[in-house]
mmCIF file of C-alpha atoms and ligand atoms in Angstrom:
data_model
loop_
_atom_site.group_PDB
_atom_site.id
_atom_site.type_symbol
_atom_site.label_atom_id
_atom_site.label_comp_id
_atom_site.label_asym_id
_atom_site.label_seq_id
_atom_site.Cartn_x
_atom_site.Cartn_y
_atom_site.Cartn_z
ATOM 1 C CA UNK A 1196 68.360 81.705 17.813
ATOM 2 C CA UNK A 1197 70.549 78.648 18.389
ATOM 3 C CA UNK A 1198 73.548 78.604 16.062
ATOM 4 C CA UNK A 1199 74.297 76.726 13.916
ATOM 5 C CA UNK A 1200 70.974 75.288 12.745
ATOM 6 C CA UNK A 1201 69.989 72.040 14.435
ATOM 7 C CA UNK A 1202 67.575 69.243 13.614
ATOM 8 C CA UNK A 1203 64.578 69.160 15.928
ATOM 9 C CA UNK A 1204 62.124 66.250 15.949
ATOM 10 C CA UNK A 1205 58.719 67.106 17.436
ATOM 11 C CA UNK A 1206 56.230 64.300 18.034
ATOM 12 C CA UNK A 1207 52.524 65.126 17.932
ATOM 13 C CA UNK A 1208 52.875 68.169 15.679
ATOM 14 C CA UNK A 1209 49.421 68.057 14.067
ATOM 15 C CA UNK A 1210 47.942 70.418 16.673
ATOM 16 C CA UNK A 1211 48.471 72.220 19.968
ATOM 17 C CA UNK A 1212 51.911 72.354 21.573
ATOM 18 C CA UNK A 1213 53.595 70.246 18.891
ATOM 19 C CA UNK A 1214 52.450 72.466 16.044
ATOM 20 C CA UNK A 1215 53.406 75.628 17.978
ATOM 21 C CA UNK A 1216 56.839 74.186 18.793
ATOM 22 C CA UNK A 1217 57.437 73.271 15.145
ATOM 23 C CA UNK A 1218 56.640 76.870 14.188
ATOM 24 C CA UNK A 1219 58.860 78.273 16.952
ATOM 25 C CA UNK A 1220 61.895 76.180 16.002
ATOM 26 C CA UNK A 1221 61.346 76.742 12.267
ATOM 27 C CA UNK A 1222 61.222 80.496 12.891
ATOM 28 C CA UNK A 1223 64.633 80.108 14.533
ATOM 29 C CA UNK A 1224 65.877 78.486 11.296
ATOM 30 C CA UNK A 1225 66.182 74.882 12.446
ATOM 31 C CA UNK A 1226 65.512 71.786 10.363
ATOM 32 C CA UNK A 1227 62.260 70.285 11.560
ATOM 33 C CA UNK A 1228 60.889 66.742 11.641
ATOM 34 C CA UNK A 1229 57.182 66.579 12.443
ATOM 35 C CA UNK A 1230 55.205 63.488 13.397
ATOM 36 C CA UNK A 1231 51.592 62.500 14.044
ATOM 37 C CA UNK A 1232 48.864 60.328 12.549
ATOM 38 C CA UNK A 1233 46.960 62.962 10.549
ATOM 39 C CA UNK A 1234 48.860 63.044 7.254
ATOM 40 C CA UNK A 1235 46.980 65.959 5.741
ATOM 41 C CA UNK A 1236 47.697 68.246 8.698
ATOM 42 C CA UNK A 1237 51.369 67.269 8.652
ATOM 43 C CA UNK A 1238 51.623 68.030 4.927
ATOM 44 C CA UNK A 1239 49.949 71.442 5.369
ATOM 45 C CA UNK A 1240 52.271 72.299 8.265
ATOM 46 C CA UNK A 1241 55.314 71.255 6.225
ATOM 47 C CA UNK A 1242 54.249 73.527 3.353
ATOM 48 C CA UNK A 1243 53.613 76.407 5.768
ATOM 49 C CA UNK A 1244 56.979 76.098 7.522
ATOM 50 C CA UNK A 1245 58.891 75.771 4.261
ATOM 51 C CA UNK A 1246 57.113 78.788 2.782
ATOM 52 C CA UNK A 1247 57.197 81.045 5.848
ATOM 53 C CA UNK A 1248 60.663 80.194 7.163
ATOM 54 C CA UNK A 1249 62.529 78.517 4.285
ATOM 55 C CA UNK A 1250 63.669 75.581 6.426
ATOM 56 C CA UNK A 1251 63.733 71.895 5.417
ATOM 57 C CA UNK A 1252 60.827 69.965 6.934
ATOM 58 C CA UNK A 1253 60.421 66.188 7.024
ATOM 59 C CA UNK A 1254 57.069 64.506 7.675
ATOM 60 C CA UNK A 1255 56.928 61.141 9.468
ATOM 61 C CA UNK A 1256 53.341 59.925 9.678
ATOM 62 C CA UNK A 1257 52.830 57.020 12.093
ATOM 63 C CA UNK A 1258 51.058 55.887 15.246
ATOM 64 C CA UNK A 1259 53.406 56.363 18.209
ATOM 65 C CA UNK A 1260 51.790 53.417 20.026
ATOM 66 C CA UNK A 1261 53.231 51.098 17.375
ATOM 67 C CA UNK A 1262 56.744 50.123 18.434
ATOM 68 C CA UNK A 1263 57.830 48.907 14.969
ATOM 69 C CA UNK A 1264 56.466 52.061 13.349
ATOM 70 C CA UNK A 1265 58.486 54.266 15.716
ATOM 71 C CA UNK A 1266 61.750 52.462 14.949
ATOM 72 C CA UNK A 1267 60.993 52.314 11.196
ATOM 73 C CA UNK A 1268 60.216 56.045 11.124
ATOM 74 C CA UNK A 1269 63.489 56.919 12.843
ATOM 75 C CA UNK A 1270 65.413 54.546 10.536
ATOM 76 C CA UNK A 1271 63.886 56.276 7.494
ATOM 77 C CA UNK A 1272 65.267 59.729 8.368
ATOM 78 C CA UNK A 1273 67.522 60.792 5.477
ATOM 79 C CA UNK A 1274 71.123 61.972 5.861
ATOM 80 C CA UNK A 1275 70.078 65.568 5.218
ATOM 81 C CA UNK A 1276 68.179 65.590 8.514
ATOM 82 C CA UNK A 1277 70.705 63.603 10.522
ATOM 83 C CA UNK A 1278 71.784 63.740 13.244
ATOM 84 C CA UNK A 1279 68.863 64.705 15.475
ATOM 85 C CA UNK A 1280 69.970 67.330 17.990
ATOM 86 C CA UNK A 1281 66.726 67.830 19.891
ATOM 87 C CA UNK A 1282 63.952 65.291 20.448
ATOM 88 C CA UNK A 1283 60.718 66.737 21.816
ATOM 89 C CA UNK A 1284 58.502 63.920 23.084
ATOM 90 C CA UNK A 1285 55.171 65.714 23.019
ATOM 91 C CA UNK A 1286 52.601 63.323 21.476
ATOM 92 C CA UNK A 1287 50.036 62.359 24.046
ATOM 93 C CA UNK A 1288 46.862 63.336 25.732
ATOM 94 C CA UNK A 1289 44.081 62.294 28.060
ATOM 95 C CA UNK A 1290 41.196 60.016 27.229
ATOM 96 C CA UNK A 1291 38.254 60.187 29.637
ATOM 97 C CA UNK A 1292 37.771 61.829 33.010
ATOM 98 C CA UNK A 1293 35.856 59.336 35.112
ATOM 99 C CA UNK A 1294 35.992 58.037 38.624
ATOM 100 C CA UNK A 1295 38.372 55.110 38.848
ATOM 101 C CA UNK A 1296 35.386 52.804 39.382
ATOM 102 C CA UNK A 1297 33.878 53.819 36.037
ATOM 103 C CA UNK A 1298 37.074 54.434 34.079
ATOM 104 C CA UNK A 1299 37.419 52.668 30.771
ATOM 105 C CA UNK A 1300 40.324 50.224 30.517
ATOM 106 C CA UNK A 1301 40.795 51.021 26.827
ATOM 107 C CA UNK A 1302 41.257 54.692 27.760
ATOM 108 C CA UNK A 1303 43.866 53.730 30.351
ATOM 109 C CA UNK A 1304 45.718 51.631 27.801
ATOM 110 C CA UNK A 1305 45.591 54.400 25.204
ATOM 111 C CA UNK A 1306 47.017 56.878 27.721
ATOM 112 C CA UNK A 1307 49.848 54.599 28.815
ATOM 113 C CA UNK A 1308 50.625 53.484 25.258
ATOM 114 C CA UNK A 1309 50.713 57.037 23.902
ATOM 115 C CA UNK A 1310 52.124 59.214 26.692
ATOM 116 C CA UNK A 1311 54.525 56.675 28.167
ATOM 117 C CA UNK A 1312 55.395 53.804 25.847
ATOM 118 C CA UNK A 1313 55.444 55.935 22.683
ATOM 119 C CA UNK A 1314 57.771 58.390 24.410
ATOM 120 C CA UNK A 1315 60.022 55.540 25.528
ATOM 121 C CA UNK A 1316 60.122 53.993 22.022
ATOM 122 C CA UNK A 1317 61.075 57.306 20.395
ATOM 123 C CA UNK A 1318 63.732 57.930 23.016
ATOM 124 C CA UNK A 1319 65.213 54.457 22.576
ATOM 125 C CA UNK A 1320 65.145 54.743 18.781
ATOM 126 C CA UNK A 1321 67.012 58.062 18.763
ATOM 127 C CA UNK A 1322 69.408 57.497 21.644
ATOM 128 C CA UNK A 1323 72.136 55.593 19.738
ATOM 129 C CA UNK A 1324 72.917 58.550 17.510
ATOM 130 C CA UNK A 1325 72.951 60.965 20.443
ATOM 131 C CA UNK A 1326 75.176 58.631 22.468
ATOM 132 C CA UNK A 1327 77.549 58.212 19.510
ATOM 133 C CA UNK A 1328 77.994 62.001 19.336
ATOM 134 C CA UNK A 1329 77.885 62.498 23.117
ATOM 135 C CA UNK A 1330 75.468 65.315 22.432
ATOM 136 C CA UNK A 1331 71.740 65.920 22.314
ATOM 137 C CA UNK A 1332 68.738 67.155 24.231
ATOM 138 C CA UNK A 1333 65.545 65.246 25.017
ATOM 139 C CA UNK A 1334 62.554 67.302 26.130
ATOM 140 C CA UNK A 1335 59.675 65.285 27.574
ATOM 141 C CA UNK A 1336 56.259 66.909 27.853
ATOM 142 C CA UNK A 1337 54.689 65.783 31.102
ATOM 143 C CA UNK A 1338 51.971 67.686 32.929
ATOM 144 C CA UNK A 1339 50.996 69.130 36.268
ATOM 145 C CA UNK A 1340 48.785 66.023 36.270
ATOM 146 C CA UNK A 1341 52.076 64.182 36.833
ATOM 147 C CA UNK A 1342 52.947 66.379 39.807
ATOM 148 C CA UNK A 1343 49.711 66.134 41.809
ATOM 149 C CA UNK A 1344 46.843 63.744 41.118
ATOM 150 C CA UNK A 1345 43.322 65.137 40.939
ATOM 151 C CA UNK A 1346 39.814 63.762 41.178
ATOM 152 C CA UNK A 1347 38.981 61.511 38.213
ATOM 153 C CA UNK A 1348 42.457 61.969 36.782
ATOM 154 C CA UNK A 1349 43.548 58.363 37.556
ATOM 155 C CA UNK A 1350 44.847 56.937 34.253
ATOM 156 C CA UNK A 1351 46.161 60.274 32.984
ATOM 157 C CA UNK A 1352 47.802 60.976 36.350
ATOM 158 C CA UNK A 1353 49.508 57.583 36.206
ATOM 159 C CA UNK A 1354 50.763 58.208 32.672
ATOM 160 C CA UNK A 1355 52.179 61.646 33.415
ATOM 161 C CA UNK A 1356 53.765 60.549 36.713
ATOM 162 C CA UNK A 1357 55.484 57.877 34.614
ATOM 163 C CA UNK A 1358 56.732 60.512 32.171
ATOM 164 C CA UNK A 1359 58.430 62.393 35.001
ATOM 165 C CA UNK A 1360 59.805 59.171 36.502
ATOM 166 C CA UNK A 1361 61.265 58.057 33.189
ATOM 167 C CA UNK A 1362 62.710 61.531 32.539
ATOM 168 C CA UNK A 1363 64.491 61.561 35.891
ATOM 169 C CA UNK A 1364 65.877 58.070 35.298
ATOM 170 C CA UNK A 1365 67.044 59.048 31.808
ATOM 171 C CA UNK A 1366 68.808 62.109 33.192
ATOM 172 C CA UNK A 1367 70.889 59.885 35.465
ATOM 173 C CA UNK A 1368 71.726 57.239 32.856
ATOM 174 C CA UNK A 1369 72.638 59.804 30.216
ATOM 175 C CA UNK A 1370 75.045 61.797 32.393
ATOM 176 C CA UNK A 1371 78.163 60.044 30.991
ATOM 177 C CA UNK A 1372 76.951 60.827 27.473
ATOM 178 C CA UNK A 1373 76.480 64.583 28.045
ATOM 179 C CA UNK A 1374 72.876 64.389 26.828
ATOM 180 C CA UNK A 1375 70.451 66.827 28.409
ATOM 181 C CA UNK A 1376 67.016 65.714 29.588
ATOM 182 C CA UNK A 1377 64.341 68.249 30.423
ATOM 183 C CA UNK A 1378 60.918 67.403 31.820
ATOM 184 C CA UNK A 1379 58.339 70.133 31.183
ATOM 185 C CA UNK A 1380 55.058 70.057 33.127
ATOM 186 C CA UNK A 1381 52.478 72.500 31.765
ATOM 187 C CA UNK A 1382 49.174 73.373 33.405
ATOM 188 C CA UNK A 1383 45.915 74.082 31.617
ATOM 189 C CA UNK A 1384 46.418 75.133 28.007
ATOM 190 C CA UNK A 1385 43.657 75.573 25.467
ATOM 191 C CA UNK A 1386 44.382 73.187 22.597
ATOM 192 C CA UNK A 1387 42.527 70.154 21.249
ATOM 193 C CA UNK A 1388 43.483 68.374 24.498
ATOM 194 C CA UNK A 1389 40.077 68.646 26.201
ATOM 195 C CA UNK A 1390 38.184 67.876 23.007
ATOM 196 C CA UNK A 1391 40.116 64.598 22.846
ATOM 197 C CA UNK A 1392 39.654 63.960 26.571
ATOM 198 C CA UNK A 1393 35.877 64.474 26.338
ATOM 199 C CA UNK A 1394 35.675 62.568 23.047
ATOM 200 C CA UNK A 1395 34.455 65.401 20.867
ATOM 201 C CA UNK A 1396 32.077 67.048 23.387
ATOM 202 C CA UNK A 1397 32.684 70.767 22.591
ATOM 203 C CA UNK A 1398 30.725 72.059 25.568
ATOM 204 C CA UNK A 1399 32.584 70.006 28.147
ATOM 205 C CA UNK A 1400 35.893 70.892 26.493
ATOM 206 C CA UNK A 1401 35.177 74.638 26.403
ATOM 207 C CA UNK A 1402 34.055 74.637 30.059
ATOM 208 C CA UNK A 1403 37.574 73.643 31.155
ATOM 209 C CA UNK A 1404 38.895 77.050 30.064
ATOM 210 C CA UNK A 1405 36.056 79.294 31.302
ATOM 211 C CA UNK A 1406 36.560 81.959 34.000
ATOM 212 C CA UNK A 1407 40.341 82.395 33.670
ATOM 213 C CA UNK A 1408 43.001 82.848 31.036
ATOM 214 C CA UNK A 1409 44.591 79.486 30.160
ATOM 215 C CA UNK A 1410 48.014 79.031 28.629
ATOM 216 C CA UNK A 1411 48.225 79.000 24.850
ATOM 217 C CA UNK A 1412 50.198 76.492 22.809
ATOM 218 C CA UNK A 1413 52.495 79.404 21.926
ATOM 219 C CA UNK A 1414 53.244 80.047 25.621
ATOM 220 C CA UNK A 1415 54.348 76.438 26.038
ATOM 221 C CA UNK A 1416 56.386 76.530 22.824
ATOM 222 C CA UNK A 1417 58.203 79.673 24.023
ATOM 223 C CA UNK A 1418 59.138 78.015 27.321
ATOM 224 C CA UNK A 1419 60.257 74.756 25.700
ATOM 225 C CA UNK A 1420 62.306 76.699 23.180
ATOM 226 C CA UNK A 1421 63.999 78.597 26.014
ATOM 227 C CA UNK A 1422 65.090 75.354 27.669
ATOM 228 C CA UNK A 1423 66.981 74.457 24.482
ATOM 229 C CA UNK A 1424 68.869 77.738 24.192
ATOM 230 C CA UNK A 1425 71.067 77.433 27.277
ATOM 231 C CA UNK A 1426 74.823 76.795 27.186
ATOM 232 C CA UNK A 1427 75.982 73.162 27.036
ATOM 233 C CA UNK A 1428 76.877 73.141 30.754
ATOM 234 C CA UNK A 1429 73.384 74.297 31.831
ATOM 235 C CA UNK A 1430 70.398 71.919 31.917
ATOM 236 C CA UNK A 1431 66.871 72.580 33.143
ATOM 237 C CA UNK A 1432 65.847 69.222 34.614
ATOM 238 C CA UNK A 1433 62.269 70.001 35.501
ATOM 239 C CA UNK A 1434 60.084 72.955 34.705
ATOM 240 C CA UNK A 1435 56.448 73.598 35.671
ATOM 241 C CA UNK A 1436 54.442 76.357 34.008
ATOM 242 C CA UNK A 1437 50.803 77.183 34.645
ATOM 243 C CA UNK A 1438 48.378 79.972 33.892
ATOM 244 C CA UNK A 1439 48.744 82.704 36.532
ATOM 245 C CA UNK A 1440 45.265 81.717 37.743
ATOM 246 C CA UNK A 1441 46.341 78.122 38.419
ATOM 247 C CA UNK A 1442 48.434 77.109 41.440
ATOM 248 C CA UNK A 1443 48.483 73.337 40.894
ATOM 249 C CA UNK A 1444 46.556 70.561 39.193
ATOM 250 C CA UNK A 1445 43.458 71.040 41.364
ATOM 251 C CA UNK A 1446 43.462 74.720 42.377
ATOM 252 C CA UNK A 1447 42.456 77.305 39.785
ATOM 253 C CA UNK A 1448 41.000 80.721 40.593
ATOM 254 C CA UNK A 1449 37.987 81.201 38.319
ATOM 255 C CA UNK A 1450 35.839 84.322 38.130
HETATM 256 P P1 NDP B 2102 46.542 68.115 21.242
HETATM 257 O O1 NDP B 2102 45.413 67.155 21.348
HETATM 258 O O2 NDP B 2102 46.292 69.429 20.577
HETATM 259 O O3 NDP B 2102 47.785 67.418 20.524
HETATM 260 C C1 NDP B 2102 48.138 66.076 20.772
HETATM 261 C C2 NDP B 2102 49.125 65.622 19.717
HETATM 262 O O4 NDP B 2102 49.503 64.270 20.036
HETATM 263 C C3 NDP B 2102 48.544 65.611 18.314
HETATM 264 O O5 NDP B 2102 49.476 66.103 17.393
HETATM 265 C C4 NDP B 2102 48.287 64.142 18.052
HETATM 266 O O6 NDP B 2102 48.473 63.804 16.669
HETATM 267 C C5 NDP B 2102 49.410 63.473 18.858
HETATM 268 N N1 NDP B 2102 49.056 62.094 19.145
HETATM 269 C C6 NDP B 2102 48.065 61.641 19.961
HETATM 270 N N2 NDP B 2102 47.982 60.298 19.881
HETATM 271 C C7 NDP B 2102 48.932 59.895 18.990
HETATM 272 C C8 NDP B 2102 49.313 58.638 18.462
HETATM 273 N N3 NDP B 2102 48.724 57.498 18.843
HETATM 274 N N4 NDP B 2102 50.312 58.595 17.556
HETATM 275 C C9 NDP B 2102 50.918 59.728 17.168
HETATM 276 N N5 NDP B 2102 50.620 60.953 17.623
HETATM 277 C C10 NDP B 2102 49.615 61.026 18.527
HETATM 278 O O7 NDP B 2102 47.037 68.352 22.740
HETATM 279 P P2 NDP B 2102 48.217 69.261 23.359
HETATM 280 O O8 NDP B 2102 48.984 69.937 22.315
HETATM 281 O O9 NDP B 2102 47.603 70.054 24.437
HETATM 282 O O10 NDP B 2102 49.078 68.117 24.058
HETATM 283 C C11 NDP B 2102 50.433 67.857 23.764
HETATM 284 C C12 NDP B 2102 51.060 67.199 24.954
HETATM 285 O O11 NDP B 2102 50.998 68.061 26.077
HETATM 286 C C13 NDP B 2102 50.381 65.902 25.401
HETATM 287 O O12 NDP B 2102 51.376 64.994 25.822
HETATM 288 C C14 NDP B 2102 49.514 66.347 26.587
HETATM 289 O O13 NDP B 2102 49.273 65.297 27.468
HETATM 290 C C15 NDP B 2102 50.415 67.402 27.187
HETATM 291 N N6 NDP B 2102 49.800 68.419 28.025
HETATM 292 C C16 NDP B 2102 48.732 69.158 27.612
HETATM 293 C C17 NDP B 2102 48.203 70.142 28.432
HETATM 294 C C18 NDP B 2102 47.010 70.959 28.060
HETATM 295 O O14 NDP B 2102 46.350 71.510 28.976
HETATM 296 N N7 NDP B 2102 46.684 71.114 26.794
HETATM 297 C C19 NDP B 2102 48.825 70.455 29.732
HETATM 298 C C20 NDP B 2102 49.935 69.599 30.069
HETATM 299 C C21 NDP B 2102 50.406 68.654 29.237
HETATM 300 P P3 NDP B 2102 47.483 62.877 15.789
HETATM 301 O O15 NDP B 2102 46.139 62.899 16.454
HETATM 302 O O16 NDP B 2102 47.510 63.496 14.438
HETATM 303 O O17 NDP B 2102 48.130 61.526 15.824
HETATM 304 C C1 8X3 B 2103 46.772 68.671 31.039
HETATM 305 C C2 8X3 B 2103 46.495 69.543 32.218
HETATM 306 O O1 8X3 B 2103 45.225 69.719 34.416
HETATM 307 O O2 8X3 B 2103 44.012 68.857 32.494
HETATM 308 O O3 8X3 B 2103 47.852 67.850 31.264
HETATM 309 O O4 8X3 B 2103 45.643 67.502 33.588
HETATM 310 S S1 8X3 B 2103 45.298 68.856 33.222
#
């Protein structure tokens, strides 16, 4: 556990990694701010965290693609949750998996708006308070898709390469402010990710995780949590984690 309790803002907490990270940090007795578009899920998670761990939980329901909404949400955070110590930019996903010739431009825009621009808006909105305190930690969830491109990954590859590029640039610019920046690049993890990517096609989504043991959202949450527990003078800049069966974004050993 990190002492004393901190405030952790997790974007995209209505499912998958974000939900698991909210649980992990709440279990460690931190104040939690959870965001996403699905209000009912956020409310249920808030009730669960408050009941199970007795920590204060704030819900901010908004679309991360909306620049004004991001800044308004951050401005609405009450004193009891300020300042934010850890920002976990997790909201995102893939939409479509088509050859570049057939790829849908709306999918590309959704991926760039969500994974990249939303992450940049949230970072910009929260930076002033971190800079004022010369303290803070920003964890950006990229992907192995941002390390090595793969067939039909095009728009998602571009978005996640941008996440790593922005994270590395942030790390440099924030050095004088003593703010940590950690880029985390997970491999295949079974969440709602593939269901979103294949637009609700259960069979296609399930096939992604057949023949090997994928990561769970809990595995990713454990690793992200670890990156936030190190002494102030230690920063993990870049961390890749994959299932043991997966070597990189295009090589997985399946039985
Ligand atoms: P999920 O689909 O389970 O979760 C995605 C989260 O992002 C949801 O909470 C969703 O909330 C939120 N989100 C999506 N679009 C928006 C939006 N426009 N505004 C606000 N929130 C949004 O997927 P994962 O948990 O797997 O993914 C989390 C992150 O990890 C993503 O950035 C993904 O790219 C990345 N990743 C996933 C991997 C995997 O294999 N699963 C591997 C590597 C990286 P809501 O829909 O309620 O708005
Ligand atoms: C999600 C992992 O390999 O489907 O970022 O791109 S992958």
